[in-house]
Coordinates of C-alpha atoms and ligand atoms in Angstrom, one line a residue:
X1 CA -21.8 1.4 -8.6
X2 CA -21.8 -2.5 -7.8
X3 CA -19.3 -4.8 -9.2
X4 CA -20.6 -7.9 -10.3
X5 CA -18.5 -10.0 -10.8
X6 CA -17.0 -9.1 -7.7
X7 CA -19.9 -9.7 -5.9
X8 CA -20.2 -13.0 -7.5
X9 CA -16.2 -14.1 -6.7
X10 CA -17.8 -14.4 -3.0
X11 CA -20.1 -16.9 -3.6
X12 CA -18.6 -20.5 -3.2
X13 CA -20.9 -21.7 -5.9
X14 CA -20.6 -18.9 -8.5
X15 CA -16.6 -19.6 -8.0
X16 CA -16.7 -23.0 -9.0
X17 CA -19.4 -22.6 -12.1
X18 CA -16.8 -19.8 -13.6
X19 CA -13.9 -22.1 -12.7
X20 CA -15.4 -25.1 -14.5
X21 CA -16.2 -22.5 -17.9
X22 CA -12.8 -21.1 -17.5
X23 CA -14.5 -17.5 -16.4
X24 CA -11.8 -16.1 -14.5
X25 CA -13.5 -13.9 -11.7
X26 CA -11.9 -11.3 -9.5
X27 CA -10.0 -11.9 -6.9
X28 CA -11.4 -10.6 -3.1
X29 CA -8.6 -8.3 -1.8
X30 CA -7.4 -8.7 2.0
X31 CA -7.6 -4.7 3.5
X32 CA -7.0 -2.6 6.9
X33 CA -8.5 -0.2 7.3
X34 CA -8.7 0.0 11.3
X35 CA -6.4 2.5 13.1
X36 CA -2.8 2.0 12.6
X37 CA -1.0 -0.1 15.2
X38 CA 2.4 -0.9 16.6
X39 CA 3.1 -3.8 15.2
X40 CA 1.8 -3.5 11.6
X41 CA 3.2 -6.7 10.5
X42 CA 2.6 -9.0 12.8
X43 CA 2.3 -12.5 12.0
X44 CA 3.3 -11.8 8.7
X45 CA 5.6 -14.1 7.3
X46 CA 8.0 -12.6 5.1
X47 CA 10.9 -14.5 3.1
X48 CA 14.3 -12.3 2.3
X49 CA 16.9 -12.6 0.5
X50 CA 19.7 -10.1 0.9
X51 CA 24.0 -9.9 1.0
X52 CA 25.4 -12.6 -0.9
X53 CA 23.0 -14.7 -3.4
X54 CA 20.6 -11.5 -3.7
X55 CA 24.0 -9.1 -4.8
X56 CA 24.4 -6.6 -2.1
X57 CA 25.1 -6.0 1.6
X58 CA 24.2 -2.3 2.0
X59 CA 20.4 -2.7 2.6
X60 CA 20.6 -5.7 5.3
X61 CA 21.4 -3.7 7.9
X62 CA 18.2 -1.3 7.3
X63 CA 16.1 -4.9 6.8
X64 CA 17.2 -6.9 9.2
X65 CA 17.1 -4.2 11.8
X66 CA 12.9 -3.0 10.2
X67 CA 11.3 -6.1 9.7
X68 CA 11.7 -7.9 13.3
X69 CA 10.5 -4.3 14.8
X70 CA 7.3 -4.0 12.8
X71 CA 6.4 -7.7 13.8
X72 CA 7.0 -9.4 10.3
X73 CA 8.4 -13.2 10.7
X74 CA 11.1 -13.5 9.0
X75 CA 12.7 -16.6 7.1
X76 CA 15.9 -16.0 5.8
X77 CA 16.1 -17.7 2.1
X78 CA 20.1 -16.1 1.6
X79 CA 22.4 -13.5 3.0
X80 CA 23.1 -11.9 6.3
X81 CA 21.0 -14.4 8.8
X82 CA 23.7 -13.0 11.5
X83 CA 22.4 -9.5 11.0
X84 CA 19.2 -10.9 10.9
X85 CA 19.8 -12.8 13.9
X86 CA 21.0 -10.1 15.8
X87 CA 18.3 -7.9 15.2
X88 CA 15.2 -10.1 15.5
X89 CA 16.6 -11.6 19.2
X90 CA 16.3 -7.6 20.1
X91 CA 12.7 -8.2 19.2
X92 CA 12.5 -11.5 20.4
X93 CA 11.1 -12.4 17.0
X94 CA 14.1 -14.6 15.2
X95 CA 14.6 -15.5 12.2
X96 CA 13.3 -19.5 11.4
X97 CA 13.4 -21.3 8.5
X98 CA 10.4 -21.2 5.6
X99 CA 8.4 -25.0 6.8
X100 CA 7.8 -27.4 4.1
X101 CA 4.8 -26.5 2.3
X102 CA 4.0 -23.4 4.5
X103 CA 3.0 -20.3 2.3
X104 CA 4.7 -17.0 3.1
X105 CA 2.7 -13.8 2.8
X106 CA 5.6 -11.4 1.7
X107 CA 8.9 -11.3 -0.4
X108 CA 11.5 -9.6 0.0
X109 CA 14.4 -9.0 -2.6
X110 CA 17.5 -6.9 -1.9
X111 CA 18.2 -6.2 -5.7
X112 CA 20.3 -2.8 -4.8
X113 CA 24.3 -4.7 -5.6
X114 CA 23.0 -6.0 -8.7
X115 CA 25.3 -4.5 -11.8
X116 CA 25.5 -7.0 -14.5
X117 CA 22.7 -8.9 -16.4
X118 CA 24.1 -12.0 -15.2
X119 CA 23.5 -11.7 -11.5
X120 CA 19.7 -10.5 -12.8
X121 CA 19.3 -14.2 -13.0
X122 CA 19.0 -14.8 -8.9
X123 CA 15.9 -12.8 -9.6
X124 CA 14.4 -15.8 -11.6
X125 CA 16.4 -18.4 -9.3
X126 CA 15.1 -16.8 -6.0
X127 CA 11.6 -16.0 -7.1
X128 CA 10.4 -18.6 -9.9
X129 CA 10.1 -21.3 -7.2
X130 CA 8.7 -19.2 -4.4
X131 CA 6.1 -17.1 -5.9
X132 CA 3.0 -19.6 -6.4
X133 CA 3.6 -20.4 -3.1
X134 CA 2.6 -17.0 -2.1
X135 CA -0.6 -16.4 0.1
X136 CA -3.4 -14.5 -1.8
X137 CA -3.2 -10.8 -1.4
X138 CA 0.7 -11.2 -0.6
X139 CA 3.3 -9.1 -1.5
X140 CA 6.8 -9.1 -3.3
X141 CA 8.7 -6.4 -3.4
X142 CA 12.5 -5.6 -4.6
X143 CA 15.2 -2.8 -3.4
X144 CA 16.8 -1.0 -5.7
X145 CA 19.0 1.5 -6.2
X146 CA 18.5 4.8 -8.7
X147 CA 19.8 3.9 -11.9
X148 CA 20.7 7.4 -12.9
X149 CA 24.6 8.4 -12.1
X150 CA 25.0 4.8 -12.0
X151 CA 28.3 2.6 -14.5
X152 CA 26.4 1.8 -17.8
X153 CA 26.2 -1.9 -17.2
X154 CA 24.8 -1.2 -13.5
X155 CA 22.2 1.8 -14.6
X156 CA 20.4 -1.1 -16.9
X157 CA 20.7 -3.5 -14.3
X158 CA 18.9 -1.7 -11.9
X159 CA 16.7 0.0 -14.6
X160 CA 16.0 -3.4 -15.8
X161 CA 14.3 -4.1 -12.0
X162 CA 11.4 -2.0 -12.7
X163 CA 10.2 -3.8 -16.1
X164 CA 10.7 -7.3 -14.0
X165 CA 8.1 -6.0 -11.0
X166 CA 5.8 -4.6 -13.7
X167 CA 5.4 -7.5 -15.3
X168 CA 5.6 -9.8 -12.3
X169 CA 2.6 -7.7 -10.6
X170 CA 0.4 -8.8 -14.0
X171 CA 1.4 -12.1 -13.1
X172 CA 0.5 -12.0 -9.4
X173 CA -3.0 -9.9 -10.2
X174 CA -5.4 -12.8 -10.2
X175 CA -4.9 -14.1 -7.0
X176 CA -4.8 -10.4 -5.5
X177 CA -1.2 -10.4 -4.8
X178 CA 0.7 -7.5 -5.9
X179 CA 4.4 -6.6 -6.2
X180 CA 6.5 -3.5 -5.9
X181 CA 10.1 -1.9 -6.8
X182 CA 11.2 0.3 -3.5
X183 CA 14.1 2.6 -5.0
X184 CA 16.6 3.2 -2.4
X185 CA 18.9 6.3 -3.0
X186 CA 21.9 6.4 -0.4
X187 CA 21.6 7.9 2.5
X188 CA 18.0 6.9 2.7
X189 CA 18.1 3.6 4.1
X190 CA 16.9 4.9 7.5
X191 CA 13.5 5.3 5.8
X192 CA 12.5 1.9 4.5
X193 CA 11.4 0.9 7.7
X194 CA 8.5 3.5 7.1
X195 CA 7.8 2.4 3.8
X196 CA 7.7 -1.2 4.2
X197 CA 5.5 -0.7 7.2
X198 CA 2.6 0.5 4.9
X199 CA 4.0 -1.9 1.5
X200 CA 3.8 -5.2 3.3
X201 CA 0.6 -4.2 5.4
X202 CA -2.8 -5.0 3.6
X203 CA -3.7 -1.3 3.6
X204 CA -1.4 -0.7 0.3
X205 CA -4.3 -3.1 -1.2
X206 CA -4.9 -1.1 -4.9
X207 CA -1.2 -0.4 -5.4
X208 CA 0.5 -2.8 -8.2
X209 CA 3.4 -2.8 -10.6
X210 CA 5.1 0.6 -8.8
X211 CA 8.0 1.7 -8.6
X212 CA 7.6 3.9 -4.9
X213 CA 11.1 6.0 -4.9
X214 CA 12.1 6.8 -1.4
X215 CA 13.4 10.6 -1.2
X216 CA 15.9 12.3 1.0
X217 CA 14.5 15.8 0.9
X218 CA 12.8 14.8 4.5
X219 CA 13.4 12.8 7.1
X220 CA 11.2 9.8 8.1
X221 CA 9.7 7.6 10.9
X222 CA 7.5 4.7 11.6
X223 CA 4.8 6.5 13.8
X224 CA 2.7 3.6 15.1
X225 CA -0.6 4.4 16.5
X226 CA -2.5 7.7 16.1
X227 CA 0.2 9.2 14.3
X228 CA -1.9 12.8 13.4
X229 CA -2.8 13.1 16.4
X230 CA -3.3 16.7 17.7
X231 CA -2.8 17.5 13.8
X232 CA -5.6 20.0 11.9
X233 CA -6.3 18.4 8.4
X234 CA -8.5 20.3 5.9
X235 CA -10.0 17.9 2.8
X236 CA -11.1 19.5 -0.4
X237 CA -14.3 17.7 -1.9
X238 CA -14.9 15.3 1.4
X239 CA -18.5 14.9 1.2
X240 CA -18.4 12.4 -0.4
X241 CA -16.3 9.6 -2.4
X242 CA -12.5 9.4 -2.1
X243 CA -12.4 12.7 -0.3
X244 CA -14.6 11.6 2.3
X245 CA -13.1 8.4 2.6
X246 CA -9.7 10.3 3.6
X247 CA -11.6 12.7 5.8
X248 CA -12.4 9.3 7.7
X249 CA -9.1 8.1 7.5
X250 CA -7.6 11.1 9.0
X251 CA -9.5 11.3 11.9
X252 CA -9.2 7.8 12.6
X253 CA -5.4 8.4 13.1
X254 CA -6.0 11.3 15.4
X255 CA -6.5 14.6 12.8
X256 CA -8.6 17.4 13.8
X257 CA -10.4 17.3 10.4
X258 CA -12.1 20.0 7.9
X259 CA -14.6 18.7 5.7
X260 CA -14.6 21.4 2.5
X261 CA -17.2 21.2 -0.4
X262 CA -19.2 22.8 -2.8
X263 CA -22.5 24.5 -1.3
X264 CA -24.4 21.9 -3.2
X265 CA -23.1 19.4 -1.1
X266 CA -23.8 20.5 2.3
X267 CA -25.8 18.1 3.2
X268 CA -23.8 15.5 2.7
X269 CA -20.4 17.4 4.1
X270 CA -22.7 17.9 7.3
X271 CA -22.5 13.9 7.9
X272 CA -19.4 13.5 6.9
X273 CA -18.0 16.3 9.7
X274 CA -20.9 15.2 12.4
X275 CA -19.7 11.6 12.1
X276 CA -15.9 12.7 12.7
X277 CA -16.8 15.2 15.0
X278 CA -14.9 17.8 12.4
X279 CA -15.6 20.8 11.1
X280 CA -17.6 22.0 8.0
X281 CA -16.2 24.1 5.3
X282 CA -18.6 25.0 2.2
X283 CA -17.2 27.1 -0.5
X284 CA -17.1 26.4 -4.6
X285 CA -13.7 26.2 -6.0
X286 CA -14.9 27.2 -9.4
X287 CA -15.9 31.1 -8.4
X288 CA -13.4 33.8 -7.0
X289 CA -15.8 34.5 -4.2
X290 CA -15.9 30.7 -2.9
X291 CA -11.8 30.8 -3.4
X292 CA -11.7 33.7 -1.2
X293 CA -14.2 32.2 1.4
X294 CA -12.1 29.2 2.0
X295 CA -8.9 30.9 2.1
X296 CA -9.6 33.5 4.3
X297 CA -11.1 31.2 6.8
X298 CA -10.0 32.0 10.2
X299 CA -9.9 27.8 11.2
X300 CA -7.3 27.7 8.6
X301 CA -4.5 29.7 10.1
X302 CA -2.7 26.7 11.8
X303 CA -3.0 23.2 9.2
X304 CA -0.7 20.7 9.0
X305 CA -2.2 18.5 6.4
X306 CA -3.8 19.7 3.2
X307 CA -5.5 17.0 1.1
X308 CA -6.3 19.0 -2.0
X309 CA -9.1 16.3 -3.4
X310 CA -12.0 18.2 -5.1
X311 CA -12.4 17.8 -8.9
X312 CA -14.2 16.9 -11.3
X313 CA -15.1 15.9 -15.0
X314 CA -16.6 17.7 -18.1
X315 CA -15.6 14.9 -20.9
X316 CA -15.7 15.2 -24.6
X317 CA -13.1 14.9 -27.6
X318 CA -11.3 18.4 -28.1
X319 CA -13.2 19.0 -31.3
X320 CA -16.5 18.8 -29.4
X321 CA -16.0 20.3 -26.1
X322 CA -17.2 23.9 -25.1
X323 CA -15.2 26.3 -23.9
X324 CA -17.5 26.3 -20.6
X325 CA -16.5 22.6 -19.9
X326 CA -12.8 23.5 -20.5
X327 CA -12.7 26.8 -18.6
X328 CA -14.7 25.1 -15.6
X329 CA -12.7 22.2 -15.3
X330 CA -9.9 24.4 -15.1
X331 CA -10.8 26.1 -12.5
X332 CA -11.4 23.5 -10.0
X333 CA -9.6 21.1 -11.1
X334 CA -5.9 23.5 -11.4
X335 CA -6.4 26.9 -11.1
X336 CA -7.9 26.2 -7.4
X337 CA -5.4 23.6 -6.2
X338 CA -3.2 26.2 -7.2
X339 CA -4.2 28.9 -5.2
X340 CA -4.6 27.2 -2.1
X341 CA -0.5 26.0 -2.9
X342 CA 0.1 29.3 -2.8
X343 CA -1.7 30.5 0.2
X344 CA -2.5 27.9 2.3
X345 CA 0.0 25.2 1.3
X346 CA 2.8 28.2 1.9
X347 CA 1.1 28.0 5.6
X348 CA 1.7 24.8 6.7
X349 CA 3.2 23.8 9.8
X350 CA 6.5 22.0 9.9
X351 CA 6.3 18.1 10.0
X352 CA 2.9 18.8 8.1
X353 CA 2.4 17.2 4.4
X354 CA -0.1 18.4 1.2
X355 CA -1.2 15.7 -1.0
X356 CA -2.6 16.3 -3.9
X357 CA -5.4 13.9 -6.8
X358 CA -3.9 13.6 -9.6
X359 CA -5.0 10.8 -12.3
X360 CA -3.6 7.9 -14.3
X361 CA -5.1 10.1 -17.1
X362 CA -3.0 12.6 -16.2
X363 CA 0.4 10.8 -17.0
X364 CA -1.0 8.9 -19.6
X365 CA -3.6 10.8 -21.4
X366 CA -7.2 9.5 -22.0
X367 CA -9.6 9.6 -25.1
X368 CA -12.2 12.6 -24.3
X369 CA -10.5 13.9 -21.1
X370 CA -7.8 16.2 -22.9
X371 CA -9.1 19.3 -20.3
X372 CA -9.0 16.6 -17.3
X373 CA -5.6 15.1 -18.3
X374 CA -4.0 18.4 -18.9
X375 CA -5.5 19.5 -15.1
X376 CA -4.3 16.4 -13.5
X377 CA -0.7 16.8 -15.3
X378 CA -0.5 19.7 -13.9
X379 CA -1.4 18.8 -10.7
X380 CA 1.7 16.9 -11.1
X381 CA 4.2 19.7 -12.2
X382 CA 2.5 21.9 -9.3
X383 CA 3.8 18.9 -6.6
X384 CA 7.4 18.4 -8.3
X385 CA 7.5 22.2 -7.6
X386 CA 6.3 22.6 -4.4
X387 CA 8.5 19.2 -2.8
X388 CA 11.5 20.8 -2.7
X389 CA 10.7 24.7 -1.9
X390 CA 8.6 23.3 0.9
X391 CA 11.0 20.6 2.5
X392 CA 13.1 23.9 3.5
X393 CA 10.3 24.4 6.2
X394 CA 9.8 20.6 6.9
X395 CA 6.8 20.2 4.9
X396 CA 6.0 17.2 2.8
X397 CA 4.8 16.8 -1.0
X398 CA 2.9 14.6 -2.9
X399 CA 0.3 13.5 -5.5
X400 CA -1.6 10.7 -5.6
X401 CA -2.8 9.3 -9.1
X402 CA -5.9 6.7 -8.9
X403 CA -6.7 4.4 -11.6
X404 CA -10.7 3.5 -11.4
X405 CA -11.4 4.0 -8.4
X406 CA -15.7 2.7 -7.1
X407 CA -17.1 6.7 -6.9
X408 CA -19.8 9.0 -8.1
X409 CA -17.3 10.4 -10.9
X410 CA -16.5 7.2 -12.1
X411 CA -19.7 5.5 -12.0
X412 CA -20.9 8.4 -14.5
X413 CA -18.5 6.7 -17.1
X414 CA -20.6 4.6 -19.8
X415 CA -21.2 1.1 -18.7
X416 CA -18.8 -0.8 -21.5
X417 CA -16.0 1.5 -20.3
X418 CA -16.3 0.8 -17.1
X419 CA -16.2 -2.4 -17.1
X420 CA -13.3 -2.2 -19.1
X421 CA -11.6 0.3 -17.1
X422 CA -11.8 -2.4 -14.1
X423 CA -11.0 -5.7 -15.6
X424 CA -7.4 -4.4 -17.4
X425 CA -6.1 -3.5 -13.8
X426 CA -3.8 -6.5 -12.6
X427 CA -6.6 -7.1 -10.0
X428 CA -9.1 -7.1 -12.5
X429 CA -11.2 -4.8 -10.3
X430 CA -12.0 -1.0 -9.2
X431 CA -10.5 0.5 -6.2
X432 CA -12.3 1.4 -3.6
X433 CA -12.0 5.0 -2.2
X434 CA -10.7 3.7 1.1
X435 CA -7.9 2.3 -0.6
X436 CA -6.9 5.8 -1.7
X437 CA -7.7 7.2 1.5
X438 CA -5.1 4.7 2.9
X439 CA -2.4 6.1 0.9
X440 CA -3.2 9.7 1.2
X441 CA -3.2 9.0 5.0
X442 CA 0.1 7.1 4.6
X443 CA 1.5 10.2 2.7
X444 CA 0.1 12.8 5.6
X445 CA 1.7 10.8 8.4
X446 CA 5.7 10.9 9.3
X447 CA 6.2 7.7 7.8
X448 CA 4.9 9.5 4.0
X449 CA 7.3 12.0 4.4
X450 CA 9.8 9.5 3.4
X451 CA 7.8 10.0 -0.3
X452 CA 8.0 13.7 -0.6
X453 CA 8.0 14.7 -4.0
X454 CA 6.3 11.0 -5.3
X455 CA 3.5 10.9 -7.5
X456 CA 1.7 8.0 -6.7
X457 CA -0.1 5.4 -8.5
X458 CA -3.1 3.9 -6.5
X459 CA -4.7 2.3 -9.7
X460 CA -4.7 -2.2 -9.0
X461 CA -1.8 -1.9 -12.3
X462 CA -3.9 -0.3 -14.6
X463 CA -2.9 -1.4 -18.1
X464 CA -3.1 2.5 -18.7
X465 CA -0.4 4.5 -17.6
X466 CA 3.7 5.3 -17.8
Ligands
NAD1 P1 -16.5 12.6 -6.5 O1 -17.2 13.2 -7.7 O2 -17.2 11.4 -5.9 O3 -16.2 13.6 -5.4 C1 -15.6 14.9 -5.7 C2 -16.0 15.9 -4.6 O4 -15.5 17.2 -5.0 C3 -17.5 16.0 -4.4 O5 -17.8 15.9 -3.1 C4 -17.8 17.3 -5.1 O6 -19.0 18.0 -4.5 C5 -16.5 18.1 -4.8 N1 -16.4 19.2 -5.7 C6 -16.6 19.2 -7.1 N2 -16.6 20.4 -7.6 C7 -16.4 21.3 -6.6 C8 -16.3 22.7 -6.5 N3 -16.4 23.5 -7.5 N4 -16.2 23.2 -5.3 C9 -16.1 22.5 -4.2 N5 -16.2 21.1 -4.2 C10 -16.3 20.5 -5.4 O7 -15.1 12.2 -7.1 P2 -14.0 11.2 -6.5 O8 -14.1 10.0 -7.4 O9 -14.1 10.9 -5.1 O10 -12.7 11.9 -6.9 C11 -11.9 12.6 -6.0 C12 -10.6 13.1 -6.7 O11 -9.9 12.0 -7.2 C13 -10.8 14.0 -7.8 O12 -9.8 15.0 -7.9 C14 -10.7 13.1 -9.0 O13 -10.3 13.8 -10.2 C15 -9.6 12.1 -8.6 N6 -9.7 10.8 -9.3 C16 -10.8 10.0 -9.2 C17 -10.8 8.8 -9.8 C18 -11.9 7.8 -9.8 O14 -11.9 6.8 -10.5 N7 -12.9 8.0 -9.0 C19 -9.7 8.5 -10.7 C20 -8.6 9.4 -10.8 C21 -8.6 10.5 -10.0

């Protein structure tokens, strides 16, 4: 379903005429969605502030050794320029200074020594002046530390980060910018690399206001190009929309993939799989015998990425709905993801990953969707469960929760509510399924592993939502 006032932002003329009335139009969002490459921030220049004047030393290192490597361009504001130094010479890409008037596209805060509300303030004396300066589409993001465990003035200094980038990512919505808290537990600093590969990169387009909270049940690396390759993906619900999407985006990076859906759909799960060269898997997750099909498959012996994607809606208030629209949901939506945890998921190869769709409406609740809510919260507990048994045989976790995302399912949504639903995101706009598809392939590859046990918001900032 067409945007239009997103179609309109692109026309010089349309711009100016909603300027001049004060119609504020959506911003068009940079995205990659090519194949993954070496140097995923190249000729990106990114401002940091670390050490001394940002409040901590212990994430440097783990910056200054990341950024040069994945290509950024760095401009020291304050803090360790030797490390810096040191480390971008390795990479022949050096450190230099911000030019007068030249806009940076990234920046970077090293909040993690902050531990009293007055030293919050560098937040406001590093960032006020530097943030209208930044490049549409950039990024900001702050390090942190986990607040739990932490000295009572230093847990709500470091809590006190998250409600800063929240707010700051409303801020930076219009102009398609978008801002980010990276939690940094200790003895994870080896994986920020992998995370700010994909957080500074234009492929983490439709993620705002998060807080992404690196874990330590795995360990993880930057993987460049191809990095599935030679790995067998199956995707639940890929014929179309966000599933297929990730069906694409999997194979692009190397997968061998399986494109699953209902019967119904085999048409369209026939193109899918003939334009990826994959395989086609049809069975419906709402009957026993479909359930049984797909488990039993013989091509499903060896996977190493499960992308559990199929669902769907039935909505009406609780006091209208029937029990067929509740037991159905139910049954593709949990009971199915469920089983193929249990059988499949328990499968998986080591260094594989299982990503599951949840929903915003599933962590914060939405009017008429009390059956699809309480599905996509589960989805949630069934991942918080799984990360940690499974990381024992080297297998990652995750869920991914989308906001309004451009589909079938959500174009089914009444038109006032739509449009709603895609002007109180901070980009004032729907995903698109690629963006999700960006993520989920993010969250299949090594560098993902380093977010085992996340649940993810892919939703622009949606106004609705914890
Ligand atoms: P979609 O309706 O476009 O695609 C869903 C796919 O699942 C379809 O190909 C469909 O045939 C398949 N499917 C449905 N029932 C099935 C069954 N019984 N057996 C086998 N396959 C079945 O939806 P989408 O928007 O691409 O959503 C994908 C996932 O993302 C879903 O889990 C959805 O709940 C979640 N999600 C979507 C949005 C959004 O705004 N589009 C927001 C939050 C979460």
């Amino acid at each position: 379903m067409s945007d239009r006032l997103l179609a309109l932002s692109s026309n010089s003329t349309a711009r100016s005429l909603a300027k001049s009335l004060g119609v504020p139009l959506p911003p068009r969002l940079e995205r990659d969605t090519g194949p993954w490459r070496d140097l995923p921030l190249a000729g990106r220049r990114i401002v940091v502030w670390t050490g001394e004047g940002a409040g901590s030393t212990a994430l440097s290192a783990a910056l200054a050794e990341s950024l040069p490597r994945l290509g950024g361009d760095v401009a020291v504001a304050a803090g360790e320029v030797a490390a810096f130094e040191a480390a971008g010479q390795a990479w022949a890409r050096p450190p230099r200074p911000l030019a007068e008037n030249e806009r940076p596209a990234a920046l970077v805060f090293d909040a993690s020594g902050i531990t009293d509300v007055a030293a919050l303030q560098q937040l406001w004396s590093a960032l006020s002046p530097q943030v209208r300066g930044l490049l549409a589409s950039g990024r900001v993001l702050v390090l942190s530390r986990p607040p739990r465990g932490l000295p009572l003035r230093a847990a709500a200094a470091q809590r006190s980060l998250e409600g800063f980038v929240r707010s700051l990512a409303k801020e930076l919505g219009r102009t398609g910018a978008t801002a980010q808290l990276v939690e940094v537990p200790h003895g994870a600093e080896d994986r920020i690399g992998a995370v700010l590969a994909f957080l500074l990169s234009p492929r983490s387009t439709y993620v705002s206001g998060q807080a992404w909270r690196i874990s330590t049940l795995l360990p993880a690396a930057f993987t460049p190009s191809r990095p599935l390759d030679g790995r067998r993906a199956l995707v639940t619900g890929a014929a179309r929309g966000i599933g297929a999407a990730t069906a694409r985006a999997l194979a692009r990076e190397g997968a061998r993939v399986i494109v699953h859906d209902h019967p119904g759909a085999e048409a369209e799960a026939r193109e899918v799989a003939a334009e990826l060269h994959g395989d086609v898997l049809l069975a419906d997750l709402g009957d026993e015998e479909g359930l049984q099909r797909l488990v039993g498959d013989p091509r499903l012996e060896a996977l190493d990425v499960l992308v559990q994607n199929a669902g769907i809606t039935r909505d009406r208030t609780l006091a209208r709905m029937s029990a067929e629209e509740w037991d159905l949901l139910m049954r593709v939506n949990l009971e199915a993801p469920l089983r193929l945890a249990e059988t499949l998921g328990e499968r998986l190869r080591s260094g594989g990953a299982m990503v599951c769709l949840s929903s915003i409406g599933g962590i914060a609740g939405n009017m008429g969707q009390t059956n699809y809510a309480a599905s996509k919260a589960g989805i949630i507990g069934m991942v918080e469960s799984a990360a940690e048994g499974y990381a024992s045989r080297g297998v990652a976790v995750s869920a991914i929760a989308p906001g309004f995302i451009e589909t079938r399912m959500s174009a089914a949504i009444p038109f006032a509510t739509r449009e709603v639903a895609r002007r109180i995101a901070n980009l004032s706009q729907g995903g698109l399924p690629e963006d999700v598809a960006e993520v989920v392939t993010f969250l299949a590859s090594p560098s993902g592993r380093a977010l085992s046990g996340s649940v993810l918001r892919v939703c622009g900032g949606n106004l609705i939502g914890a």
